[in-house]
Short mmCIF file of C-alpha atoms and ligand atoms in Angstrom, two decimals:
data_model
loop_
_atom_site.label_atom_id
_atom_site.label_comp_id
_atom_site.label_asym_id
_atom_site.label_seq_id
_atom_site.Cartn_x
_atom_site.Cartn_y
_atom_site.Cartn_z
CA MET A 1 -3.41 10.60 -50.83
CA PRO A 2 -2.23 6.92 -49.88
CA GLN A 3 -4.56 5.47 -47.21
CA GLN A 4 -2.85 5.00 -43.76
CA SER A 5 -2.86 1.36 -42.89
CA GLU A 6 -3.48 0.38 -39.25
CA PRO A 7 -0.48 -0.33 -37.22
CA GLU A 8 0.52 -3.96 -36.73
CA ARG A 9 -0.32 -5.13 -33.26
CA GLU A 10 -1.86 -8.14 -31.41
CA ARG A 11 -5.68 -7.44 -31.37
CA LEU A 12 -9.09 -8.85 -32.40
CA LEU A 13 -10.01 -8.65 -36.17
CA PHE A 14 -13.30 -7.37 -37.40
CA ASP A 15 -15.53 -7.16 -40.40
CA GLY A 16 -17.67 -4.21 -39.47
CA ARG A 17 -19.17 -5.13 -36.08
CA GLN A 18 -18.49 -8.88 -36.56
CA CYS A 19 -15.29 -10.30 -34.88
CA ILE A 20 -13.64 -12.62 -37.38
CA GLY A 21 -10.46 -13.67 -35.41
CA ALA A 22 -7.40 -12.38 -33.78
CA GLU A 23 -3.82 -11.40 -34.47
CA TYR A 24 -1.28 -12.83 -31.98
CA ARG A 25 2.39 -12.79 -31.67
CA ILE A 26 4.74 -15.71 -31.13
CA GLY A 27 8.23 -14.35 -30.71
CA GLU A 28 8.82 -11.89 -33.55
CA ARG A 29 5.97 -13.44 -35.80
CA LEU A 30 2.58 -11.81 -35.96
CA ILE A 31 0.06 -14.53 -36.78
CA GLU A 32 -3.62 -14.07 -37.91
CA ALA A 33 -6.07 -16.65 -36.85
CA ARG A 34 -9.53 -16.60 -38.57
CA ALA A 35 -12.53 -17.88 -36.57
CA GLY A 36 -14.94 -20.27 -38.17
CA ARG A 37 -17.83 -19.21 -35.92
CA GLU A 38 -16.73 -17.35 -32.85
CA THR A 39 -13.66 -15.80 -31.11
CA LEU A 40 -13.45 -16.48 -27.32
CA LEU A 41 -11.57 -13.95 -25.23
CA CYS A 42 -10.23 -15.55 -22.09
CA ALA A 43 -7.28 -13.28 -21.15
CA GLY A 44 -8.46 -12.78 -17.48
CA ALA A 45 -9.64 -9.81 -15.61
CA VAL A 46 -6.46 -7.85 -16.14
CA GLN A 47 -5.90 -8.47 -19.86
CA SER A 48 -9.31 -9.07 -21.37
CA PRO A 49 -10.17 -5.30 -21.02
CA GLN A 50 -6.75 -4.46 -22.41
CA VAL A 51 -7.28 -6.67 -25.52
CA LEU A 52 -10.76 -5.12 -26.07
CA GLU A 53 -9.35 -1.57 -25.78
CA LEU A 54 -6.46 -2.26 -28.10
CA SER A 55 -9.06 -3.62 -30.52
CA GLY A 56 -11.05 -0.32 -30.42
CA ILE A 57 -13.86 -1.30 -27.89
CA GLY A 58 -14.05 0.86 -24.81
CA GLN A 59 -14.32 4.46 -23.69
CA PRO A 60 -13.84 6.52 -26.85
CA ALA A 61 -11.98 9.44 -25.17
CA ARG A 62 -9.52 6.97 -23.54
CA LEU A 63 -8.97 5.05 -26.86
CA ARG A 64 -8.34 8.24 -28.81
CA ALA A 65 -5.87 9.47 -26.30
CA LEU A 66 -3.88 6.28 -26.97
CA GLY A 67 -4.28 6.73 -30.79
CA ILE A 68 -6.52 3.72 -31.14
CA GLU A 69 -9.37 4.00 -33.67
CA VAL A 70 -12.71 3.64 -31.95
CA ARG A 71 -14.70 0.62 -33.25
CA LEU A 72 -17.36 0.61 -30.53
CA ALA A 73 -18.09 2.80 -27.54
CA LEU A 74 -18.51 0.37 -24.57
CA PRO A 75 -17.90 2.64 -21.50
CA GLY A 76 -17.93 -0.23 -18.93
CA VAL A 77 -14.70 -1.93 -20.44
CA GLY A 78 -12.06 -1.93 -17.68
CA GLU A 79 -14.43 -0.58 -14.96
CA ASN A 80 -15.93 -2.49 -11.99
CA TYR A 81 -12.61 -4.00 -10.96
CA ARG A 82 -12.62 -5.62 -7.48
CA ASP A 83 -10.31 -7.84 -5.61
CA HIS A 84 -9.89 -9.35 -2.06
CA TYR A 85 -7.56 -6.95 -0.33
CA ALA A 86 -5.97 -8.62 2.54
CA PRO A 87 -3.94 -7.13 5.40
CA ARG A 88 -2.03 -9.54 7.53
CA LEU A 89 -1.50 -9.70 11.39
CA ARG A 90 1.72 -11.50 12.47
CA TRP A 91 2.88 -12.92 15.77
CA ARG A 92 6.03 -14.48 17.05
CA VAL A 93 5.44 -17.97 18.30
CA LYS A 94 6.67 -20.38 20.88
CA ASN A 95 6.42 -24.14 21.44
CA ALA A 96 5.77 -24.51 17.73
CA ILE A 97 7.68 -25.61 14.66
CA THR A 98 6.86 -23.25 11.85
CA LEU A 99 7.53 -23.32 8.18
CA LYS A 100 10.71 -21.43 8.63
CA GLN A 101 12.36 -24.14 10.83
CA ARG A 102 11.02 -26.82 8.42
CA THR A 103 12.53 -25.25 5.40
CA HIS A 104 15.68 -23.58 6.70
CA GLY A 105 19.16 -24.58 5.40
CA VAL A 106 19.79 -28.33 5.02
CA ARG A 107 16.22 -29.07 6.04
CA LEU A 108 15.04 -27.42 2.72
CA ALA A 109 17.10 -30.09 0.81
CA TRP A 110 15.37 -32.77 2.82
CA GLU A 111 11.91 -31.33 2.13
CA VAL A 112 12.73 -31.07 -1.54
CA LEU A 113 13.71 -34.81 -1.58
CA ARG A 114 10.68 -35.69 0.39
CA TYR A 115 8.37 -33.94 -1.91
CA ALA A 116 10.05 -35.46 -4.99
CA ALA A 117 9.69 -39.04 -3.41
CA THR A 118 6.32 -38.82 -1.67
CA ARG A 119 4.69 -35.57 -2.66
CA ARG A 120 4.32 -34.90 1.05
CA GLY A 121 5.80 -32.57 3.60
CA ALA A 122 6.23 -28.77 3.84
CA LEU A 123 6.35 -28.19 0.04
CA SER A 124 3.04 -29.94 -0.32
CA LEU A 125 1.25 -27.41 1.92
CA ALA A 126 -1.14 -24.75 0.64
CA PRO A 127 -0.16 -21.13 1.73
CA GLY A 128 -3.17 -20.98 4.07
CA LEU A 129 -3.38 -24.03 6.40
CA ALA A 130 -6.80 -23.11 7.81
CA CYS A 131 -9.57 -20.78 6.89
CA GLY A 132 -12.45 -19.10 8.75
CA PHE A 133 -15.45 -17.05 8.09
CA VAL A 134 -17.10 -14.52 10.41
CA ARG A 135 -19.89 -12.02 10.52
CA THR A 136 -18.38 -8.64 11.56
CA ARG A 137 -21.87 -7.48 12.65
CA PRO A 138 -24.23 -9.79 14.52
CA GLU A 139 -27.26 -8.50 12.39
CA LEU A 140 -25.85 -10.08 9.33
CA GLU A 141 -27.37 -13.27 7.95
CA THR A 142 -24.11 -14.65 6.50
CA PRO A 143 -20.42 -14.13 7.12
CA ASP A 144 -18.68 -11.08 5.49
CA PHE A 145 -14.95 -11.66 6.46
CA GLN A 146 -12.74 -14.54 5.56
CA TYR A 147 -9.49 -15.49 7.24
CA PHE A 148 -6.34 -17.48 6.22
CA PHE A 149 -3.95 -18.85 8.76
CA ALA A 150 -0.36 -19.59 8.04
CA ASP A 151 2.39 -21.22 10.23
CA ALA A 152 4.78 -18.66 8.78
CA SER A 153 5.47 -14.93 8.65
CA TYR A 154 6.75 -12.97 5.82
CA GLY A 155 8.49 -9.68 6.04
CA ASN A 156 7.01 -8.61 2.60
CA ALA A 157 3.90 -10.43 1.29
CA ALA A 158 4.70 -9.43 -2.26
CA THR A 159 8.11 -11.26 -2.35
CA ARG A 160 6.88 -13.92 0.15
CA GLN A 161 10.35 -13.85 1.88
CA LEU A 162 10.10 -15.72 5.13
CA GLU A 163 11.25 -13.82 8.17
CA ARG A 164 14.39 -14.93 9.97
CA GLU A 165 12.51 -15.97 12.98
CA GLY A 166 9.50 -18.26 13.02
CA GLY A 167 6.18 -16.75 13.23
CA MET A 168 2.36 -17.06 12.37
CA THR A 169 0.08 -15.04 10.22
CA LEU A 170 -3.60 -14.43 10.17
CA SER A 171 -4.62 -12.47 7.03
CA GLY A 172 -8.13 -11.54 6.20
CA PHE A 173 -10.30 -9.94 3.55
CA GLN A 174 -13.86 -8.63 3.21
CA GLN A 175 -15.62 -11.17 1.18
CA ARG A 176 -17.85 -8.87 -1.04
CA PRO A 177 -16.24 -5.49 -1.31
CA GLU A 178 -18.29 -2.58 -2.64
CA SER A 179 -15.31 -0.38 -3.62
CA ARG A 180 -14.51 -0.45 -7.37
CA GLY A 181 -11.44 0.39 -9.27
CA SER A 182 -10.47 0.07 -12.91
CA ILE A 183 -7.95 -1.51 -15.26
CA HIS A 184 -7.21 0.17 -18.55
CA ALA A 185 -4.59 0.03 -21.28
CA GLN A 186 -2.06 2.82 -20.95
CA SER A 187 -0.51 2.27 -24.35
CA ALA A 188 -1.57 1.06 -27.76
CA ASP A 189 1.44 -1.32 -27.43
CA PRO A 190 0.15 -4.67 -26.19
CA ALA A 191 3.59 -5.34 -24.39
CA VAL A 192 2.99 -2.36 -22.04
CA PRO A 193 0.97 -3.72 -19.04
CA PRO A 194 -2.37 -2.07 -18.36
CA VAL A 195 -2.69 0.25 -15.33
CA ILE A 196 -4.54 -1.12 -12.33
CA LEU A 197 -6.33 1.51 -10.13
CA PRO A 198 -7.55 -0.61 -7.13
CA ASN A 199 -9.46 2.21 -5.29
CA ILE A 200 -9.78 -0.17 -2.31
CA LEU A 201 -11.43 0.89 0.88
CA SER A 202 -13.03 3.77 -0.84
CA GLU A 203 -16.56 2.79 0.35
CA GLU A 204 -17.43 3.32 4.09
CA ILE A 205 -19.00 -0.15 4.43
CA ASP A 206 -15.76 -1.58 3.28
CA ARG A 207 -13.64 0.31 5.80
CA GLN A 208 -16.03 -0.71 8.62
CA CYS A 209 -15.93 -4.31 7.62
CA VAL A 210 -12.15 -4.55 7.28
CA VAL A 211 -11.50 -2.80 10.58
CA ALA A 212 -13.90 -4.96 12.39
CA GLY A 213 -12.48 -8.15 10.80
CA LEU A 214 -8.91 -7.27 11.79
CA LYS A 215 -10.04 -6.64 15.44
CA ILE A 216 -11.81 -10.04 15.42
CA ALA A 217 -8.58 -11.65 14.14
CA ARG A 218 -6.59 -10.21 17.13
CA ARG A 219 -9.27 -11.49 19.51
CA ILE A 220 -8.95 -14.99 17.92
CA VAL A 221 -5.21 -15.26 18.47
CA GLU A 222 -5.44 -13.72 21.89
CA ASN A 223 -7.92 -16.48 22.91
CA PRO A 224 -6.41 -18.50 26.02
CA ALA A 225 -6.36 -21.52 23.81
CA MET A 226 -3.47 -19.85 21.93
CA ASP A 227 -1.49 -18.86 24.99
CA ARG A 228 0.80 -22.00 24.60
CA TYR A 229 1.79 -20.83 21.11
CA ARG A 230 1.57 -17.06 21.04
CA ALA A 231 4.84 -15.28 22.05
CA PHE A 232 3.82 -11.75 21.17
CA GLU A 233 1.98 -9.69 18.54
CA LEU A 234 4.47 -8.43 15.99
CA ILE A 235 2.41 -6.54 13.36
CA PRO A 236 0.56 -4.21 13.69
CA GLY A 237 1.53 -4.31 17.47
CA LYS A 238 -0.40 -3.34 20.59
CA GLU A 239 0.01 0.44 19.91
CA VAL A 240 -2.76 -0.06 17.16
CA GLN A 241 -6.02 0.08 19.09
CA SER A 242 -8.47 2.81 17.70
CA ASP A 243 -10.50 2.24 14.57
CA ASP A 244 -8.44 4.99 12.77
CA GLU A 245 -5.26 3.25 13.71
CA TRP A 246 -6.62 -0.18 12.37
CA LEU A 247 -7.72 1.52 9.17
CA ASP A 248 -4.33 3.14 8.72
CA PHE A 249 -2.69 -0.22 9.21
CA ALA A 250 -5.07 -1.91 6.71
CA ARG A 251 -4.18 0.69 4.02
CA ARG A 252 -0.49 0.35 4.59
CA ASP A 253 -0.25 -3.48 4.93
CA GLY A 254 -2.78 -5.03 2.66
CA VAL A 255 -2.04 -6.94 -0.52
CA THR A 256 -3.98 -8.43 -3.35
CA SER A 257 -5.29 -11.98 -2.95
CA PHE A 258 -4.87 -12.31 -6.68
CA HIS A 259 -8.75 -12.35 -7.26
CA PRO A 260 -9.19 -9.53 -9.91
CA MET A 261 -12.75 -9.84 -11.46
CA GLY A 262 -15.48 -7.70 -12.99
CA THR A 263 -13.73 -5.61 -15.68
CA CYS A 264 -15.99 -6.95 -18.55
CA ARG A 265 -19.05 -7.19 -16.39
CA MET A 266 -22.12 -9.15 -17.52
CA GLY A 267 -25.43 -7.25 -17.40
CA ARG A 268 -28.13 -5.35 -19.21
CA ASP A 269 -27.42 -1.77 -18.33
CA PRO A 270 -25.37 0.74 -20.42
CA LEU A 271 -22.11 0.01 -18.39
CA ALA A 272 -22.38 -3.84 -18.98
CA VAL A 273 -19.76 -5.09 -21.36
CA THR A 274 -21.12 -8.67 -21.85
CA ASP A 275 -24.71 -9.90 -22.17
CA ASP A 276 -26.06 -12.96 -20.23
CA GLU A 277 -24.68 -15.25 -22.93
CA LEU A 278 -21.23 -13.73 -22.43
CA ASN A 279 -21.31 -12.00 -25.92
CA VAL A 280 -19.59 -8.65 -26.11
CA ARG A 281 -22.60 -6.22 -26.40
CA GLY A 282 -22.78 -4.59 -29.89
CA ILE A 283 -20.29 -6.97 -31.43
CA GLY A 284 -21.01 -10.31 -33.24
CA GLY A 285 -19.03 -13.48 -32.88
CA LEU A 286 -17.15 -12.42 -29.75
CA ARG A 287 -17.59 -13.80 -26.21
CA VAL A 288 -15.57 -13.08 -23.08
CA ILE A 289 -15.26 -16.17 -20.85
CA ASP A 290 -13.15 -15.50 -17.70
CA ALA A 291 -13.25 -13.81 -14.23
CA SER A 292 -13.81 -10.49 -15.91
CA ILE A 293 -17.48 -11.11 -16.59
CA MET A 294 -18.41 -11.50 -12.93
CA PRO A 295 -20.90 -8.67 -11.99
CA THR A 296 -20.12 -8.79 -8.19
CA MET A 297 -17.60 -10.59 -6.08
CA VAL A 298 -18.24 -14.16 -4.92
CA SER A 299 -18.06 -14.94 -1.23
CA GLY A 300 -14.73 -16.51 -1.20
CA ASN A 301 -11.64 -17.44 -3.32
CA ILE A 302 -12.79 -16.98 -6.91
CA ASN A 303 -11.14 -20.00 -8.79
CA ALA A 304 -14.18 -22.41 -8.45
CA ALA A 305 -16.52 -19.78 -9.71
CA VAL A 306 -14.17 -18.98 -12.80
CA LEU A 307 -14.14 -22.77 -13.55
CA MET A 308 -17.88 -22.65 -13.54
CA ILE A 309 -17.89 -19.68 -15.85
CA GLY A 310 -15.75 -21.71 -18.12
CA GLU A 311 -18.02 -24.65 -18.15
CA LYS A 312 -21.15 -22.62 -18.56
CA GLY A 313 -19.48 -20.62 -21.35
CA ALA A 314 -18.32 -23.82 -23.10
CA ALA A 315 -21.96 -25.11 -22.97
CA MET A 316 -23.25 -21.78 -24.43
CA VAL A 317 -20.68 -22.07 -27.32
CA ALA A 318 -21.64 -25.65 -27.96
CA ALA A 319 -25.36 -24.82 -28.00
CA ALA A 320 -24.78 -21.96 -30.43
CA GLN A 321 -22.90 -24.29 -32.63
CA ARG A 322 -25.71 -26.94 -32.60
CA ASN A 323 -28.16 -24.32 -33.58
CA ALA A 324 -26.09 -22.69 -36.40
CA ALA A 325 -26.32 -23.40 -40.04
CA PRO A 326 -23.39 -25.51 -41.21
CA ILE A 327 -20.29 -23.68 -42.47
CA ALA A 328 -19.79 -24.02 -46.26
CA VAL A 329 -16.41 -25.65 -46.85
CA ALA A 330 -14.79 -24.75 -50.21
CA SER A 331 -13.48 -27.85 -51.90
C1 FAD B 1 -0.50 -16.35 -7.18
C2 FAD B 1 -2.00 -16.70 -7.33
C3 FAD B 1 -2.59 -17.50 -6.31
C4 FAD B 1 -3.99 -17.85 -6.51
N1 FAD B 1 -4.47 -18.63 -5.56
C5 FAD B 1 -5.83 -18.87 -5.67
C6 FAD B 1 -6.46 -19.83 -4.59
O1 FAD B 1 -5.78 -20.43 -3.84
N2 FAD B 1 -7.72 -20.05 -4.79
C7 FAD B 1 -8.49 -19.48 -5.64
O2 FAD B 1 -9.75 -19.80 -5.68
N3 FAD B 1 -7.95 -18.71 -6.62
C8 FAD B 1 -6.58 -18.38 -6.63
N4 FAD B 1 -6.13 -17.48 -7.46
C9 FAD B 1 -7.03 -16.79 -8.41
C10 FAD B 1 -7.27 -17.74 -9.72
O3 FAD B 1 -6.11 -18.22 -10.26
C11 FAD B 1 -7.91 -16.82 -10.81
O4 FAD B 1 -9.06 -16.20 -10.21
C12 FAD B 1 -8.29 -17.53 -12.01
O5 FAD B 1 -7.07 -18.15 -12.58
C13 FAD B 1 -8.74 -16.46 -13.02
O6 FAD B 1 -9.04 -17.29 -14.29
P1 FAD B 1 -9.12 -16.43 -15.58
O7 FAD B 1 -9.41 -17.49 -16.60
O8 FAD B 1 -10.11 -15.41 -15.51
O9 FAD B 1 -7.70 -15.77 -15.93
P2 FAD B 1 -6.30 -16.46 -15.94
O10 FAD B 1 -6.20 -17.81 -15.21
O11 FAD B 1 -5.29 -15.26 -15.57
O12 FAD B 1 -6.05 -16.84 -17.44
C14 FAD B 1 -5.87 -15.79 -18.47
C15 FAD B 1 -4.81 -16.46 -19.50
O13 FAD B 1 -4.69 -15.53 -20.50
C16 FAD B 1 -3.39 -15.42 -20.90
N5 FAD B 1 -3.29 -14.03 -21.61
C17 FAD B 1 -3.45 -12.85 -21.06
N6 FAD B 1 -3.29 -11.96 -22.06
C18 FAD B 1 -3.00 -12.56 -23.22
C19 FAD B 1 -2.68 -12.15 -24.55
N7 FAD B 1 -2.59 -10.87 -24.87
N8 FAD B 1 -2.34 -13.03 -25.43
C20 FAD B 1 -2.37 -14.37 -25.12
N9 FAD B 1 -2.75 -14.89 -23.83
C21 FAD B 1 -2.95 -13.96 -22.95
C22 FAD B 1 -2.70 -15.47 -19.66
O14 FAD B 1 -1.34 -15.79 -19.86
C23 FAD B 1 -3.41 -16.57 -18.96
O15 FAD B 1 -3.02 -17.81 -19.15
C24 FAD B 1 -4.72 -17.34 -7.47
C25 FAD B 1 -4.18 -16.36 -8.46
C26 FAD B 1 -2.87 -16.26 -8.40
C27 FAD B 1 -2.19 -15.37 -9.45
#
């Protein structure tokens, strides 16, 4: 009987348990790249687990269900997903010029020119103009909730469409959530995005922290120092008072802060995907170097920590290179 060849797709290439390169696509062309020493997987916390799964590394039952041949059972692939989930409180303002007025109609053209000429003005601003950290319980040694203040209000945080009237927003997230979700391939086709199951607010400690953090946010903006600028609370509105009402609001209103991490977690237990040198456990010549290797969430926006992972990872690769025997080059 003729042997069935494996389907053509973007994936890592192996010789037994040794990773020897990758197949990737540019347009219609599938290209094979062979690694001299190591293959580095840096596709981020959403796609690194997907690439491993499409290459046969992950939970065997899940892979078989997608028709993917199992190369290595590694049950932690795609698990341990966490993010900073941020509900947003919004107010109408008075005596203030918000982003809306600064970028409405002809003023936007002026701001575009100003940015082009001077790199200054409304277009040079970060989305959060001020940050803050609080302890939601006095007995905590360090803060557990982070705020972002914006001189703007968005009807829909996903599309970031400014509301017709000017407003201000105080959004916030629990710094180190305990709730864990997962990110897994849903098809053997790499063009099909993986499924993200956030599972946010599934732990009681997270629910308590977020409710407390949102209540403190309201207290901050209700401070007399803000009387001059605060017109009225728009979202969630004064009808939200009890903890259950705050929790319900948090579930409905929150959005990702775009900080996915943890899906190829570093560690030494059976659910760890990478070891403390970022090697994929059980596979030779393959490291993961991105936000997916974080075992737990860092206490703030994660990009600085991801850069550090990149630098540490690069140093590990360089050290391995120094210690390795030279590669024989055929003449
Ligand atoms: C809109 C937005 C705003 C953010 N703002 C902030 C902020 O203000 N502060 C902060 O600290 N963090 C912020 N972050 C988070 C920060 O950008 C990420 O945590 C960080 O970039 C993660 O780095 P990474 O290397 O793990 O993954 P990424 O930066 O996502 O890099 C992964 C790369 O792999 C590529 N890739 C994926 N799959 C494949 C494939 N199959 N083949 C080839 N290439 C592939 C992707 O195109 C991408 O270039 C923000 C993120 C977003 C999306």
